[in-house]
Coordinates of C-alpha atoms in Angstrom, one line a residue:
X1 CA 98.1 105.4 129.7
X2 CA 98.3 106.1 133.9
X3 CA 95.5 108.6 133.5
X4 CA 93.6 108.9 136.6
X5 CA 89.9 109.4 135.7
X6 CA 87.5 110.8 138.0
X7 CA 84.7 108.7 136.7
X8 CA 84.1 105.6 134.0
X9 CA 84.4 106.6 130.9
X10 CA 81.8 104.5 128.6
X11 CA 83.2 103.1 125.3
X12 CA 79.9 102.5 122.8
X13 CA 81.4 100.1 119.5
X14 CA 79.9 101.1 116.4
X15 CA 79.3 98.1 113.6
X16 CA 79.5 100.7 110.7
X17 CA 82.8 101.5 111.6
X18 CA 83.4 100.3 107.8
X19 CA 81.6 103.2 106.4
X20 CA 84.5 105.7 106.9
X21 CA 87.4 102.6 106.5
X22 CA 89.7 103.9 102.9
X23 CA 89.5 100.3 101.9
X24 CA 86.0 100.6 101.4
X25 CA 86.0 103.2 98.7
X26 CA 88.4 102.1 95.9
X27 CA 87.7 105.5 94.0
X28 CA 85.6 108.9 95.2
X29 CA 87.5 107.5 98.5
X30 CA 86.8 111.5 99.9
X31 CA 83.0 111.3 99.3
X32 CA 82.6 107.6 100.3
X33 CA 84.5 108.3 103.7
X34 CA 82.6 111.8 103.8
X35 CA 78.9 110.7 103.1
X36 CA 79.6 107.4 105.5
X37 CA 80.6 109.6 108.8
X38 CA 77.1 110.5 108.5
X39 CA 75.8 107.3 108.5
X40 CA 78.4 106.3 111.4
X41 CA 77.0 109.5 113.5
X42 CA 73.3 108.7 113.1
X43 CA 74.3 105.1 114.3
X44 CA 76.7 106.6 117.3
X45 CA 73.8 109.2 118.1
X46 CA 71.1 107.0 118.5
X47 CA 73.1 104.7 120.9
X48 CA 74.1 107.6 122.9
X49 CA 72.8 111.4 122.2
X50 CA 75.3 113.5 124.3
X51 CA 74.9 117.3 124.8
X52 CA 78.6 118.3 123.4
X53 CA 79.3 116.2 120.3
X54 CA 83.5 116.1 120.1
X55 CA 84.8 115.1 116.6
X56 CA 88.8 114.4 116.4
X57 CA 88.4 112.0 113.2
X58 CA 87.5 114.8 110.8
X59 CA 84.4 112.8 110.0
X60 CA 82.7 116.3 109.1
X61 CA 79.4 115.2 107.5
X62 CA 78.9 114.3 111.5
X63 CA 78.6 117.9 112.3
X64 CA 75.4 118.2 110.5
X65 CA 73.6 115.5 111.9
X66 CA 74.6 115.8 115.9
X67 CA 73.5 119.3 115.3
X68 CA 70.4 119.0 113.3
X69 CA 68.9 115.9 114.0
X70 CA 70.0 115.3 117.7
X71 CA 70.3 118.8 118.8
X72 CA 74.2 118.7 120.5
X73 CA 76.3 121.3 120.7
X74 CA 79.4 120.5 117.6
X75 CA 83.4 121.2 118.4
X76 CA 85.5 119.6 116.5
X77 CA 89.3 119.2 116.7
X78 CA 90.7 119.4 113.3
X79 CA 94.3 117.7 112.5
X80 CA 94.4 117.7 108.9
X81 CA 91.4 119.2 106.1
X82 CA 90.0 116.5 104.3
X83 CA 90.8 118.5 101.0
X84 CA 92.9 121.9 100.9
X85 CA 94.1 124.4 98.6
X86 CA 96.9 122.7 97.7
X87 CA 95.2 119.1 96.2
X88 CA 93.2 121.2 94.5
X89 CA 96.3 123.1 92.7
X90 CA 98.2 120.0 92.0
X91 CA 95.5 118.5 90.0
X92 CA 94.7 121.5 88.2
X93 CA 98.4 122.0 87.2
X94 CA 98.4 118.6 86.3
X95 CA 101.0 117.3 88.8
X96 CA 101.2 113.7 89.9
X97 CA 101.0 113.4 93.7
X98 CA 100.1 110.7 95.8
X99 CA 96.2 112.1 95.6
X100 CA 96.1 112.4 91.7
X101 CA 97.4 109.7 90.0
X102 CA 100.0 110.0 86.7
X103 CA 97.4 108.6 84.4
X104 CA 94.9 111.3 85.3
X105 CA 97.5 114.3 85.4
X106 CA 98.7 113.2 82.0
X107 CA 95.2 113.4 80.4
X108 CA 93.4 116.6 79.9
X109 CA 89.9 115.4 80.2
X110 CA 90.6 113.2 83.6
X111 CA 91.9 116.4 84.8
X112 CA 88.4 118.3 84.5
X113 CA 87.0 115.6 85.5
X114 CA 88.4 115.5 88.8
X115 CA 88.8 119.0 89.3
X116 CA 85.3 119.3 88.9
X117 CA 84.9 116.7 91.8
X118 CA 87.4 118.3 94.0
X119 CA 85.8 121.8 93.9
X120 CA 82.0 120.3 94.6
X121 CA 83.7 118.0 97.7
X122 CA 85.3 121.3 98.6
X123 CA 82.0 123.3 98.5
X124 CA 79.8 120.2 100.7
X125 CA 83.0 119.6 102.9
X126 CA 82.5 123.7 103.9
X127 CA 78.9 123.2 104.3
X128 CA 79.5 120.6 106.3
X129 CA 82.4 122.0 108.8
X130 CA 79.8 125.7 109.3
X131 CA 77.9 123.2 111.5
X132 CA 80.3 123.1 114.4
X133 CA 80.2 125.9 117.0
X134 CA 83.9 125.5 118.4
X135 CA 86.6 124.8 115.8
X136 CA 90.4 123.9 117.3
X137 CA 93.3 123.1 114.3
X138 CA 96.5 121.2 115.4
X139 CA 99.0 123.8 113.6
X140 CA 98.9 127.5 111.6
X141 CA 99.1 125.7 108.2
X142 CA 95.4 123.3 109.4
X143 CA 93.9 126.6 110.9
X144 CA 94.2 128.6 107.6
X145 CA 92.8 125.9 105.3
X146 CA 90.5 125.7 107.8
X147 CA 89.8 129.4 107.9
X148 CA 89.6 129.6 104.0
X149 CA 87.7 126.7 103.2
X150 CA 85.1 127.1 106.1
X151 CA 85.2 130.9 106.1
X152 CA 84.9 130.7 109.9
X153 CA 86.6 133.0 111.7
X154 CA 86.8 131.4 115.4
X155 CA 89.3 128.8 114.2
X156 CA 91.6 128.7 117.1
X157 CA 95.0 126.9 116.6
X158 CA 95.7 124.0 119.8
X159 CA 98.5 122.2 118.8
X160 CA 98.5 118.1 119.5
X161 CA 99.8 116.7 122.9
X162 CA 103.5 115.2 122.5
X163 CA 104.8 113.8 125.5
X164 CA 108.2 113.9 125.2
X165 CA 109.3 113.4 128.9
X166 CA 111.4 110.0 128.4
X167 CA 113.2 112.1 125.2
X168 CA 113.7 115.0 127.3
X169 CA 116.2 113.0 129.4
X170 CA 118.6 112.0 126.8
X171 CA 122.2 113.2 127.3
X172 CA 122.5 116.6 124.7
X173 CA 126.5 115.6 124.4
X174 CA 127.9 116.1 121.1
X175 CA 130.7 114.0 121.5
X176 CA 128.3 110.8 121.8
X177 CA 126.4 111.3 118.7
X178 CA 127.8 109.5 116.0
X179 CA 127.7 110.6 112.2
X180 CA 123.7 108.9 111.8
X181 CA 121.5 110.3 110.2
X182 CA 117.8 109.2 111.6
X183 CA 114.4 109.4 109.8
X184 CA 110.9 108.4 112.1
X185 CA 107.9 108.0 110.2
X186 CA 105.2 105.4 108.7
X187 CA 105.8 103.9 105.5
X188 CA 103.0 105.9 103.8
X189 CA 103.6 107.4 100.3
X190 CA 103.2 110.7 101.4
X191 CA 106.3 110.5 103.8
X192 CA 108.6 110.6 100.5
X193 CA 111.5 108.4 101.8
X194 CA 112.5 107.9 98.6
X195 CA 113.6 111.9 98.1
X196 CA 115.2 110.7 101.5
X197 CA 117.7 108.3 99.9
X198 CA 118.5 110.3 97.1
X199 CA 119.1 113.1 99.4
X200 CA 121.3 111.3 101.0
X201 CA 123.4 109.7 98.2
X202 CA 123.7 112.9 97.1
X203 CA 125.2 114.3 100.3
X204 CA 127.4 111.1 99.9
X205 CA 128.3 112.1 96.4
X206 CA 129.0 115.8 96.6
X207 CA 131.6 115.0 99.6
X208 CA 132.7 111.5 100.0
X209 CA 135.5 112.0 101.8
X210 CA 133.9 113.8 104.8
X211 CA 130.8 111.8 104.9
X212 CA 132.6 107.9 104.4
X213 CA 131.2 107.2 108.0
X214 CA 127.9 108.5 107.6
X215 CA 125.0 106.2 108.0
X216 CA 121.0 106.5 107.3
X217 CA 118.5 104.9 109.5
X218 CA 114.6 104.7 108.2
X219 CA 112.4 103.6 111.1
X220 CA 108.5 102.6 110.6
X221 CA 106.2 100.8 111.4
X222 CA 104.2 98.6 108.6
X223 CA 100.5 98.6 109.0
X224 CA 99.3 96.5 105.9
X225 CA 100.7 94.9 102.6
X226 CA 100.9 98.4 101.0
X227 CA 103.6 99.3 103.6
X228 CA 105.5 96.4 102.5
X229 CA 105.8 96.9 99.3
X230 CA 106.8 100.4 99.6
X231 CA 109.5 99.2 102.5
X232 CA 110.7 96.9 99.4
X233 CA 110.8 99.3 96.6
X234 CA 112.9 101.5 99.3
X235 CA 115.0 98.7 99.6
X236 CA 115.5 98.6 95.9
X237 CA 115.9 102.3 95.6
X238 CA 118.7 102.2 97.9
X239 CA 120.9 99.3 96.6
X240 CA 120.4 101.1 92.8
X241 CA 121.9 104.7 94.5
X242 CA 124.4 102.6 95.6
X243 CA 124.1 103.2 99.4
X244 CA 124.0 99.3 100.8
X245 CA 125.8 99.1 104.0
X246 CA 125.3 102.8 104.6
X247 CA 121.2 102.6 104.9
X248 CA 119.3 100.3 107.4
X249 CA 115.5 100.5 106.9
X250 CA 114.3 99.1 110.3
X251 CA 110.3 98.5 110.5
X252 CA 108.2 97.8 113.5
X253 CA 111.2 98.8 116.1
X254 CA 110.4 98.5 120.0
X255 CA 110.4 101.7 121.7
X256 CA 113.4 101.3 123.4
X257 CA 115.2 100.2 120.1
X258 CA 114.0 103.5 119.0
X259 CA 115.1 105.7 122.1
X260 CA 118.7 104.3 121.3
X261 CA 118.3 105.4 117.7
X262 CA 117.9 109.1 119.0
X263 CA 120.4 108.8 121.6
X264 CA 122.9 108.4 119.1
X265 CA 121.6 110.5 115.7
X266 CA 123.1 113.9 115.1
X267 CA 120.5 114.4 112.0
X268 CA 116.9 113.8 112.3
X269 CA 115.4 113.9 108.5
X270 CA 111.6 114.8 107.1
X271 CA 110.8 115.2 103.4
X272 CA 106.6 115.2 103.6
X273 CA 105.4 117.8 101.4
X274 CA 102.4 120.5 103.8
X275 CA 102.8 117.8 106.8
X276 CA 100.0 119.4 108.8
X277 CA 101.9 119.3 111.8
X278 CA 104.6 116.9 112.8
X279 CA 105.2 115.1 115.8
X280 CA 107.7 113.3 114.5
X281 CA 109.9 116.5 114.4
X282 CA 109.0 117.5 117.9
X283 CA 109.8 113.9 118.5
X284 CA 113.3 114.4 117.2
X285 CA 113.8 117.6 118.6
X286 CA 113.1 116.8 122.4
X287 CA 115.5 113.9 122.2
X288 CA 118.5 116.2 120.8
X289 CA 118.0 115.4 117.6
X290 CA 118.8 118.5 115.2
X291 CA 116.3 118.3 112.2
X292 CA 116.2 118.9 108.6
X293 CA 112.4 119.1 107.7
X294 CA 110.3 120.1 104.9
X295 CA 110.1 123.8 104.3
X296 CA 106.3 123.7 104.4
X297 CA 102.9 123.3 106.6
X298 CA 103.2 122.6 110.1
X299 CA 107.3 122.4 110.3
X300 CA 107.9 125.8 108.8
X301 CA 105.1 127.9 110.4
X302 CA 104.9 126.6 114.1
X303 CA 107.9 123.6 114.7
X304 CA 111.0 124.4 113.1
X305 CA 111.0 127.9 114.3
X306 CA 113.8 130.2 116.4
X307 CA 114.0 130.0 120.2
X308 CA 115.2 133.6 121.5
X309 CA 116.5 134.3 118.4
X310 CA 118.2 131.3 117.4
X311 CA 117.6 128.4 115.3
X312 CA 116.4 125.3 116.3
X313 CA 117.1 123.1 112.8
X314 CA 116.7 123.6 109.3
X315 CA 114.0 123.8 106.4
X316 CA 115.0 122.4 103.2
X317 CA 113.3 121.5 100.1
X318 CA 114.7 119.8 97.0
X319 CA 117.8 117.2 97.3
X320 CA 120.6 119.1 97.3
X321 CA 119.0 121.6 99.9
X322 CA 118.8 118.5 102.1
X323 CA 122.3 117.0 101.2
X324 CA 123.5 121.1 102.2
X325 CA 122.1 121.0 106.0
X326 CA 123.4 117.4 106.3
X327 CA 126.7 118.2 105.2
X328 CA 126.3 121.1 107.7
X329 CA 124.9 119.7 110.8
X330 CA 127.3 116.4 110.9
X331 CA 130.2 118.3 110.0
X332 CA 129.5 120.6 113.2
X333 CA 128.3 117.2 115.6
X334 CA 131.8 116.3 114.2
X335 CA 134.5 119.2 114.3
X336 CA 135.5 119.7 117.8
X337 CA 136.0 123.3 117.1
X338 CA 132.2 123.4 115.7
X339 CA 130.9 121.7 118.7
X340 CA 129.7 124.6 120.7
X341 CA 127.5 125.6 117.8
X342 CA 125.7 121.9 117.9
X343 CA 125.6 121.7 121.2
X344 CA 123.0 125.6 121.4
X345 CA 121.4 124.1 117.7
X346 CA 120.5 120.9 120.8
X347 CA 119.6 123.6 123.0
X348 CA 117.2 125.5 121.2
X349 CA 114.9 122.3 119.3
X350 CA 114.7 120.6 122.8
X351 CA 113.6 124.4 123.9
X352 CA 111.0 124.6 120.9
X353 CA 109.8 120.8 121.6
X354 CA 108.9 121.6 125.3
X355 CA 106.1 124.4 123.8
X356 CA 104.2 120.9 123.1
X357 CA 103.4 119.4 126.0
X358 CA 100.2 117.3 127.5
X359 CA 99.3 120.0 130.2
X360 CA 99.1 123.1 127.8
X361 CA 97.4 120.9 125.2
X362 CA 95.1 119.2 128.4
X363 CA 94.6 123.2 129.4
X364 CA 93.7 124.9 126.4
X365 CA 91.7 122.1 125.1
X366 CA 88.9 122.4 128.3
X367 CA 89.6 125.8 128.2
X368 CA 87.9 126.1 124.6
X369 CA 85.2 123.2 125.4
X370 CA 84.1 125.4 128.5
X371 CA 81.6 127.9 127.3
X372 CA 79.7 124.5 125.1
X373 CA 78.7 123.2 129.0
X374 CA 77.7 126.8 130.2
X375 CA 80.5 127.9 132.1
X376 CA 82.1 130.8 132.2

């Protein structure tokens, strides 16, 4: 990573690593993975008992142990609650999401059944997370949950490191994006690239003359056979909206395939429903890359936000909001009259992207670790 280190750094390999693996837990995944980061702590602990115990998996049933049995000091780094608010609404409104299944939101019973589960995780998850003495969260929307599930008041928001140098450099001239339309994410279901095509076919639909040109590119990387398979029904979803030779759905670019990507875009597209953050975005917005993101979590609180006054992309939420600002933002990347307005919209996302950088992150990280190894 060309970090200079003032000393080694020792790397201990744990053997129950499998204890907080998803795969292992094919249901009550939450309480497996929950109840086996306490089995994967004692194991850690007893190899090496450290004075400051630093969590940044969200393995919370840690916190208890490295402050109770082996007496360390507990901070913890927070990037998204293990349960929030939110899961706990959609199952009690009986809403199939990519944590509660259609068969169990369609049946009244399941429903208790599982909302019953949620609440109790909820309750031990809380327990858990009063063990730590310095709590960070990566965004406004983590920090809350944090906040209200916890009830700890010191939550202090310290949002992730994005190093966005190489992006930075891109060229911000309208004239040599083209009419693309990019979208950078794993292929996980809670991404929704699906609402992604339809979005766009219905941008395509609503005004097929100005948008004959425009093209959608889906990059991501596939980590296991569940990726592919989603990747495929993507595939399929796009040839039934009618959108072959308009879509490419790229997996497992290179980085410098990538980097041209988001030299060309005009658009940069995100559709996941209380993202907790979203590098991605930030991602997008460094290289030049006027996004249309989710108008939730992370990317409405602290990302997609004004610089001096101005906006620095746009929030959307059902389909045709998203066809709206793509109809929008490519007709102004396209219209040399409209140009000037792209070119501050370029402006002010690279502007916000820049709040994210190693050195603050790097800063106010030891800054909050400080008083755990007695100084001031």
């Amino acid at each position: 990573f060309g970090i200079a280190l003032p000393r080694p750094v020792r790397f201990v390999k744990l053997r129950s690593r499998w204890l907080i693996d998803a795969s292992s837990y094919p249901r009550f995944t939450m309480l497996g993975q929950f109840l086996g980061g306490a089995f994967v702590a004692v194991e850690a602990l007893c190899r090496l008992t450290p004075s400051v115990f630093v969590d940044t998996m969200g393995c919370a049933c840690a916190y208890p142990v490295a402050r109770g049995l082996f007496g360390c000091h507990v901070a913890c780094y927070v990037h998204y609650p293990t349960i929030s608010t939110e899961m706990i609404k959609a199952v009690g409104a009986r809403r199939a999401e990519h944590n509660n299944d259609a068969t169990i939101a369609a049946s009244r019973w399941r429903t208790a059944v599982k909302l019953c589960y949620y609440c109790a995780f909820a309750a031990l998850y809380a327990l858990a997370g009063r063990f730590a003495t310095v709590v960070l969260a990566n965004s406004t929307w983590t920090a809350g949950h944090i906040r209200q599930l916890w009830d700890a008041r010191g939550v202090r928001v310290l949002f992730p490191p994005c190093d966005t140098t190489a992006l930075a450099e891109l060229p911000l001239c309208p004239l040599e994006r083209e009419q693309l339309v990019i979208s950078i994410a794993q292929f996980r279901p809670e991404k929704a690239h699906a609402q992604q095509l339809r979005a766009f076919a219905r941008l395509r639909e609503r005004w097929p003359a100005e948008h004959a040109d425009a093209r959608l590119v889906i990059i991501g990387s596939v980590r296991d056979a569940g990726d592919a398979r989603r990747v495929a029904e993507l595939r399929t979803l796009s040839t039934e909206l009618g959108l072959d030779g308009c879509v490419l759905i790229a997996t497992d670019v290179s980085y410098a395939e990538r980097l041209g990507w988001l030299a060309r875009a005009a658009v940069g597209l995100h559709t996941m429903w209380m993202e907790h953050f979203g590098i991605g975005i930030v991602e997008l917005m460094a290289s030049g890359v006027v996004p249309v993101a989710h108008a939730s979590g992370g990317p409405l609180a602290d990302i997609v936000v004004p610089v001096r006054g101005r906006p620095s992309g746009r929030l959307a939420s059902s389909a045709d909001e998203y066809a709206e600002a793509m109809h929008e933002l490519l007709a102004l990347a396209k219209e040399p009259g409209a140009r000037v307005a792209y070119a501050q919209l370029q402006r002010s996302a690279r502007e916000a992207a820049a709040r994210f950088s190693d050195d603050i992150f790097a800063e106010g990280f030891a800054r909050a670790l400080r008083p755990l190894f007695g100084a001031p």
